[in-house]
PDB file of C-alpha atoms in Angstrom:
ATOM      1  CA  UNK G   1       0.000   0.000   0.000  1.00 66.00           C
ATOM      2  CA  UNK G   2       0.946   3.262  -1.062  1.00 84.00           C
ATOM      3  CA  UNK G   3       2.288   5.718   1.892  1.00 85.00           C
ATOM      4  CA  UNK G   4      -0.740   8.180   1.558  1.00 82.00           C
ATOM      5  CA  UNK G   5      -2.886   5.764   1.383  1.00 81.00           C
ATOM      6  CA  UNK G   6      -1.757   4.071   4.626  1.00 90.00           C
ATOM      7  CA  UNK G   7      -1.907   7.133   6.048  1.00 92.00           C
ATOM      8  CA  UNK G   8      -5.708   7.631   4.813  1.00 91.00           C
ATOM      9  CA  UNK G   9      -6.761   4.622   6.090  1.00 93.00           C
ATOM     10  CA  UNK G  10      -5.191   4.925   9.446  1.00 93.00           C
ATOM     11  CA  UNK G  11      -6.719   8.370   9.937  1.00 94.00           C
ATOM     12  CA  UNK G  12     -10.165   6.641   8.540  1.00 94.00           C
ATOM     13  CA  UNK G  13      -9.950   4.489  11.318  1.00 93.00           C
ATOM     14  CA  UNK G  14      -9.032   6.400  13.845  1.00 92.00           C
ATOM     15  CA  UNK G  15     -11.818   8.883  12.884  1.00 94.00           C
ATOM     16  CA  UNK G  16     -14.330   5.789  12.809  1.00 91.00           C
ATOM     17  CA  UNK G  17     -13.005   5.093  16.108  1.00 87.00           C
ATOM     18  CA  UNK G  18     -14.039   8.133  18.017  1.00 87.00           C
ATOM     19  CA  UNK G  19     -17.717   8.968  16.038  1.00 88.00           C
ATOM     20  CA  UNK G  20     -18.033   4.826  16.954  1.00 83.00           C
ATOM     21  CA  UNK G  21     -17.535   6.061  20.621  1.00 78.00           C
ATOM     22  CA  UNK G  22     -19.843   9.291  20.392  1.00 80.00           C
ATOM     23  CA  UNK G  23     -22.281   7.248  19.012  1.00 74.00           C
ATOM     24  CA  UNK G  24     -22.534   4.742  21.642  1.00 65.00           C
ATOM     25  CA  UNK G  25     -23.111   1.147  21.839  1.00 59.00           C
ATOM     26  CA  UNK G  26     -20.237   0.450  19.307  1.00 61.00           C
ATOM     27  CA  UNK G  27     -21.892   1.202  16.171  1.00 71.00           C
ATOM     28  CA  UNK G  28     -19.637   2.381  13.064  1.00 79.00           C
ATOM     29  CA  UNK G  29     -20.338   5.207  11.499  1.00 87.00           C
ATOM     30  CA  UNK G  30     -22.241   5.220   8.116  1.00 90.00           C
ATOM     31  CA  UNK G  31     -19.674   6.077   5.376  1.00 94.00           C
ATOM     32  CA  UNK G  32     -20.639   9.786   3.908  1.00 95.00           C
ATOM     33  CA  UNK G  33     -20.216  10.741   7.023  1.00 95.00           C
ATOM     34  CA  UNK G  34     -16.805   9.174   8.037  1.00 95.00           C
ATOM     35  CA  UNK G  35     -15.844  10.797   4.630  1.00 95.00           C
ATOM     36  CA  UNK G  36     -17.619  14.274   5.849  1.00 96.00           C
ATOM     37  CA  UNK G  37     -15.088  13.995   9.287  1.00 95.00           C
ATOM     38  CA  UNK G  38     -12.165  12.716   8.045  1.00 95.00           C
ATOM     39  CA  UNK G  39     -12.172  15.883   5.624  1.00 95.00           C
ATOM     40  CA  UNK G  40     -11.649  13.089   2.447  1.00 94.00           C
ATOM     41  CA  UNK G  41     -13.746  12.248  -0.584  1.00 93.00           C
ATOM     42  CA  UNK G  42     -15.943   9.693  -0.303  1.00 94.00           C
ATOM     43  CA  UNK G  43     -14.565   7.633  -2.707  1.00 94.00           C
ATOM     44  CA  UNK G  44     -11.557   7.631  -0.729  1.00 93.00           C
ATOM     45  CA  UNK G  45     -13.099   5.463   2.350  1.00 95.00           C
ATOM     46  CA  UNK G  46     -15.174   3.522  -0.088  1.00 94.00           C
ATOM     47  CA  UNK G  47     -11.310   2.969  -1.437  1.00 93.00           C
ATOM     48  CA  UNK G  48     -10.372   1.413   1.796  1.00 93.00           C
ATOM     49  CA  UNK G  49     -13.848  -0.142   2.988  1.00 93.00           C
ATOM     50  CA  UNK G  50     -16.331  -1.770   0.254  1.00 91.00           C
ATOM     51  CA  UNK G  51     -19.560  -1.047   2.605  1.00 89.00           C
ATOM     52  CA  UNK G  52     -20.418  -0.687   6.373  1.00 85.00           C
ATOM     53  CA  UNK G  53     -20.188  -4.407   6.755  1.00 82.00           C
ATOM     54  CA  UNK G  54     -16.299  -4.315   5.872  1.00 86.00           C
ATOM     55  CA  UNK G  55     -15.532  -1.059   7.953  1.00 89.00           C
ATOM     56  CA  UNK G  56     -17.510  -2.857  10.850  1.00 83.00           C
ATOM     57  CA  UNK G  57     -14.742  -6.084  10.142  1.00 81.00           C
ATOM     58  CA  UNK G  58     -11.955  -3.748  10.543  1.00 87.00           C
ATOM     59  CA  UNK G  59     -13.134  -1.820  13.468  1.00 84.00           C
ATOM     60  CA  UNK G  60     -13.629  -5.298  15.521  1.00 82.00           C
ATOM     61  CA  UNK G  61     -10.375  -6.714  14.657  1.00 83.00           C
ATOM     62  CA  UNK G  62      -8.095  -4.829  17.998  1.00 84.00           C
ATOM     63  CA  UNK G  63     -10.986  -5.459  19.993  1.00 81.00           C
ATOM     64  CA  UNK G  64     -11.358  -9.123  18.650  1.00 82.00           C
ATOM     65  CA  UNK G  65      -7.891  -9.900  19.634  1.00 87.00           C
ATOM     66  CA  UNK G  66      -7.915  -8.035  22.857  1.00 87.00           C
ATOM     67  CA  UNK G  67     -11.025 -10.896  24.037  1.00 86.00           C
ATOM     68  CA  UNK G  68      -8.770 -13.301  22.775  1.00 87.00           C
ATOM     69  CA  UNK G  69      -6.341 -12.466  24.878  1.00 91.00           C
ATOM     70  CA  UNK G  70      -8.047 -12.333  27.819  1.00 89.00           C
ATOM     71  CA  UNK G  71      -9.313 -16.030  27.238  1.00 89.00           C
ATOM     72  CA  UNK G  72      -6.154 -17.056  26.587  1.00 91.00           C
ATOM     73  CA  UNK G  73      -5.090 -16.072  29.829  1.00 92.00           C
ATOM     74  CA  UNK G  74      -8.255 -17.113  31.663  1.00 92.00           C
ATOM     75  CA  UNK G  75      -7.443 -20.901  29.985  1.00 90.00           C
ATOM     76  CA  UNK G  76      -4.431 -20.627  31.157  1.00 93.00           C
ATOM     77  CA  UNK G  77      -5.210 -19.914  35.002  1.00 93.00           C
ATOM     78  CA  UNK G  78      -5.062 -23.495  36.568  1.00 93.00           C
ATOM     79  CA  UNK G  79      -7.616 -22.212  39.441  1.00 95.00           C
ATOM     80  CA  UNK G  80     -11.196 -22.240  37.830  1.00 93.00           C
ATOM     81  CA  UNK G  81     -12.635 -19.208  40.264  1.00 93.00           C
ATOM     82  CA  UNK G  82      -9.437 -16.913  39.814  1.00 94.00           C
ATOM     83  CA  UNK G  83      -9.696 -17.392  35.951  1.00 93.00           C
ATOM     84  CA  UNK G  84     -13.460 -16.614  35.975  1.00 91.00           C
ATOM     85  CA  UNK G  85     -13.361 -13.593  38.177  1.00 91.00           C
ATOM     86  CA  UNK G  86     -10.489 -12.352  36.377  1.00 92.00           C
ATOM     87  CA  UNK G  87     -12.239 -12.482  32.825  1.00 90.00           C
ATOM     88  CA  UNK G  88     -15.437 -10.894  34.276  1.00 89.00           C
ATOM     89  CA  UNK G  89     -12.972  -8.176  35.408  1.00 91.00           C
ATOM     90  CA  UNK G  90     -11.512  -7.301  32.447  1.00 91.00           C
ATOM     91  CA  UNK G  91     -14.143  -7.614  29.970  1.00 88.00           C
ATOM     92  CA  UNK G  92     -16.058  -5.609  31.666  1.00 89.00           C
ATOM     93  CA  UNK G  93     -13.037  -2.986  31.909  1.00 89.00           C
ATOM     94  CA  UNK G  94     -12.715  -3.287  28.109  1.00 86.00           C
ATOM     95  CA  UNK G  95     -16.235  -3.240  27.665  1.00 84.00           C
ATOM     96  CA  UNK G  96     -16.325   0.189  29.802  1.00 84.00           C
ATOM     97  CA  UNK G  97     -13.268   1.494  27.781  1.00 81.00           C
ATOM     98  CA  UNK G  98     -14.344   0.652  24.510  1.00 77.00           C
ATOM     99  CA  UNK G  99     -18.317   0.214  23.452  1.00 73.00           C
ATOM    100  CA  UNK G 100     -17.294  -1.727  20.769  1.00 74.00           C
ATOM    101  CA  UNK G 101     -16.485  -4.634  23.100  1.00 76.00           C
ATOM    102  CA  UNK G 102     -19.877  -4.705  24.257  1.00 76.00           C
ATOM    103  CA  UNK G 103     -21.689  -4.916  21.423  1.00 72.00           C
ATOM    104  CA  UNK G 104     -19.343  -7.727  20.570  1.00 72.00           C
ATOM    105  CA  UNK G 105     -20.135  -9.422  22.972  1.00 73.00           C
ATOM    106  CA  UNK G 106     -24.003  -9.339  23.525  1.00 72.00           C
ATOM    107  CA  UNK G 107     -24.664  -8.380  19.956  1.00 70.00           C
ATOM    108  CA  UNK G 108     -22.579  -9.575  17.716  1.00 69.00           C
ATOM    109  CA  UNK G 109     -23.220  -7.953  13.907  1.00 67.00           C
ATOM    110  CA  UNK G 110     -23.534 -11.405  11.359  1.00 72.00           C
ATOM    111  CA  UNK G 111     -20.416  -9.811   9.765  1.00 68.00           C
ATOM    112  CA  UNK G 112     -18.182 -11.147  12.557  1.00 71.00           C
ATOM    113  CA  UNK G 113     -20.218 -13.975  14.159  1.00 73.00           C
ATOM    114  CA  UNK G 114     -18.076 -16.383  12.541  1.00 72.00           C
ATOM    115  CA  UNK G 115     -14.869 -14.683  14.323  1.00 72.00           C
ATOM    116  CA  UNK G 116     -16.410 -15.125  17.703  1.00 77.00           C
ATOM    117  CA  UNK G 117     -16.999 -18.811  17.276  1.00 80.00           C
ATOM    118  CA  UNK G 118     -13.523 -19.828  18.823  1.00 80.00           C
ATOM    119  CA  UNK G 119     -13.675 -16.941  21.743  1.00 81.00           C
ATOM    120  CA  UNK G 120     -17.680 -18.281  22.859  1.00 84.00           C
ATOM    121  CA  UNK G 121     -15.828 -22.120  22.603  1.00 86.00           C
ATOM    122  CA  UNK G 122     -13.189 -21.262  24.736  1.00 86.00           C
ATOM    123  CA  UNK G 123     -15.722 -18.827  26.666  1.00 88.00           C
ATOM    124  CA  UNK G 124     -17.995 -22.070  27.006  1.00 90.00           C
ATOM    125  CA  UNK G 125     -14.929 -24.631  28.097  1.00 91.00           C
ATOM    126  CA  UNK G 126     -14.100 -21.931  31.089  1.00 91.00           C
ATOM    127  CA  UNK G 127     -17.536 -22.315  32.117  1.00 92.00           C
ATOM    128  CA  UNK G 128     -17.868 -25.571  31.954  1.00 93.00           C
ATOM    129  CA  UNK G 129     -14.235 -26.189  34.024  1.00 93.00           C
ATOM    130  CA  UNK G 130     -16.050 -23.948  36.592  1.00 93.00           C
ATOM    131  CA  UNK G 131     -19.293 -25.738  36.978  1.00 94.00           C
ATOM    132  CA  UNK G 132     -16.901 -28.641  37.548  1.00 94.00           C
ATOM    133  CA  UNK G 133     -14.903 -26.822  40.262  1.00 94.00           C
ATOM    134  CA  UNK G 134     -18.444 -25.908  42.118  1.00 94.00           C
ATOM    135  CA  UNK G 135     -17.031 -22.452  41.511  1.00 91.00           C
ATOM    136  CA  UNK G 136     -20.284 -21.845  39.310  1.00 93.00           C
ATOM    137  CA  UNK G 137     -24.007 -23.623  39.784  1.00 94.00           C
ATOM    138  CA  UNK G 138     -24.823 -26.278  37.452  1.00 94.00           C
ATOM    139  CA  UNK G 139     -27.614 -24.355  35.979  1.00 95.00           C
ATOM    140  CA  UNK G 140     -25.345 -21.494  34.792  1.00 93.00           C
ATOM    141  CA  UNK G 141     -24.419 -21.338  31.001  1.00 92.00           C
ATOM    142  CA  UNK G 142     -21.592 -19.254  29.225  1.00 88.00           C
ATOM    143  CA  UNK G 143     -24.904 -17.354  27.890  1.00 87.00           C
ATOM    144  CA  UNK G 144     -26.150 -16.033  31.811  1.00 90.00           C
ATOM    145  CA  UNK G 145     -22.067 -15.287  32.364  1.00 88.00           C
ATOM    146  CA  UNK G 146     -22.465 -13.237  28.983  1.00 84.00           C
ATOM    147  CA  UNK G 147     -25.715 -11.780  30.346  1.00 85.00           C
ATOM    148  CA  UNK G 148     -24.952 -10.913  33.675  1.00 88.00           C
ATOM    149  CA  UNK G 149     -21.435  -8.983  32.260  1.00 86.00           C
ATOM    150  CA  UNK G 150     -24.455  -7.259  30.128  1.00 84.00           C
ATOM    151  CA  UNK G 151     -26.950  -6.123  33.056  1.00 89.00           C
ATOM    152  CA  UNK G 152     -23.413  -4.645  34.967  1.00 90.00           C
ATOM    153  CA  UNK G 153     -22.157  -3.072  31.918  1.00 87.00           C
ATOM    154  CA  UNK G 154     -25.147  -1.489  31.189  1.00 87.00           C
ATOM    155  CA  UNK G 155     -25.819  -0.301  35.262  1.00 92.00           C
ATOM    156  CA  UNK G 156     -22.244   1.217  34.890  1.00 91.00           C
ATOM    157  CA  UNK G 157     -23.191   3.296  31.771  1.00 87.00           C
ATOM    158  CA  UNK G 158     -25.793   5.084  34.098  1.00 91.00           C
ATOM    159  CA  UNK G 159     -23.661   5.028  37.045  1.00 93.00           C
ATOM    160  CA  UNK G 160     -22.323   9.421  37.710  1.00 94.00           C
ATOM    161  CA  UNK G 161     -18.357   7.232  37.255  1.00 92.00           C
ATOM    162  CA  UNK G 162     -19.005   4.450  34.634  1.00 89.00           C
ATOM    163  CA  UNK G 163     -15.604   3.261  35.468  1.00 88.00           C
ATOM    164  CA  UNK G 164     -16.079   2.986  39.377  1.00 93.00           C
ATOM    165  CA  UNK G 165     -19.108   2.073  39.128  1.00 93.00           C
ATOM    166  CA  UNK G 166     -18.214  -1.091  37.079  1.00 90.00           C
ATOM    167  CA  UNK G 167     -15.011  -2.563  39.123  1.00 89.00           C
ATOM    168  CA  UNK G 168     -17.538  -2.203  42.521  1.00 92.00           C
ATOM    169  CA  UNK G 169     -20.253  -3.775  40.808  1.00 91.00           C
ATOM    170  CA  UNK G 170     -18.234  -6.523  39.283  1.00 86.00           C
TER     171      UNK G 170
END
């Protein structure tokens, strides 16, 4: 890729970034008026992203890996409560840092579905290796874990210190 164009696309994406996080709830922004903020011509993000769909793609990729990470290290942790509490803990940090998590998580668009698939498997072993450590109640799913991370993210949102609100809640 060309220089300026690397440089268009970063700035695209950066701008995307922060109207994604005025917006709320982690939706991208449509593309005339990413073009209209970024100050290029709309043929110029249309350049770099075919439709909403594939800006959407690129926008989820950090935040993709950054859940991946944290379930990599939540596998990892031999002791079944530490590695649940832990990933509660810092999705929900993520989540409250960056909206996009969140709507990853509870909603994820059909564009990137199919990138979740190993995250909710490894999301759904941890689970299960907790129900087996009595650390969790039989009856509790990887779903109610996803749910309940849902009903405190969205109680810190209203909270006066979103932030504060969600590490005393969690």
């Amino acid at each position: 890729m060309r220089l300026d164009a690397e440089r268009n696309r970063t700035h695209l994406l950066a701008t995307a970034r922060a109207m994604a996080e005025e917006i709320g709830g982690g939706e991208p922004p449509a593309l005339n008026e990413l073009a209209r903020r970024a100050g290029v011509g709309v043929a110029t993000v249309y350049r770099h992203f075919a439709d909403a769909d594939a800006l959407a793609v690129t926008l989820m990729e950090e935040p993709l890996r950054a859940l991946g990470a944290l379930l990599d290290r939540a596998v990892a942790e031999e002791d079944a409560a530490a590695a649940l509490r832990a990933l509660f803990h810092e999705v929900l940090a993520l989540e409250m840092e960056h909206p996009m998590v969140a709507r990853l998580v509870h909603a994820p668009p059909a564009v990137v579905a199919h990138h979740l698939a190993k995250l909710q498997a490894a999301a759904g072993a941890l689970v299960l290796r907790a129900k087996r450590a009595r650390v969790l109640r039989p009856s509790v799913s990887a779903d109610d874990v996803c749910h309940l991370l849902l009903g405190v993210h969205a109680a810190a949102r209203a909270a006066p210190d979103p932030r504060a609100a969600a590490r005393a809640y969690a």
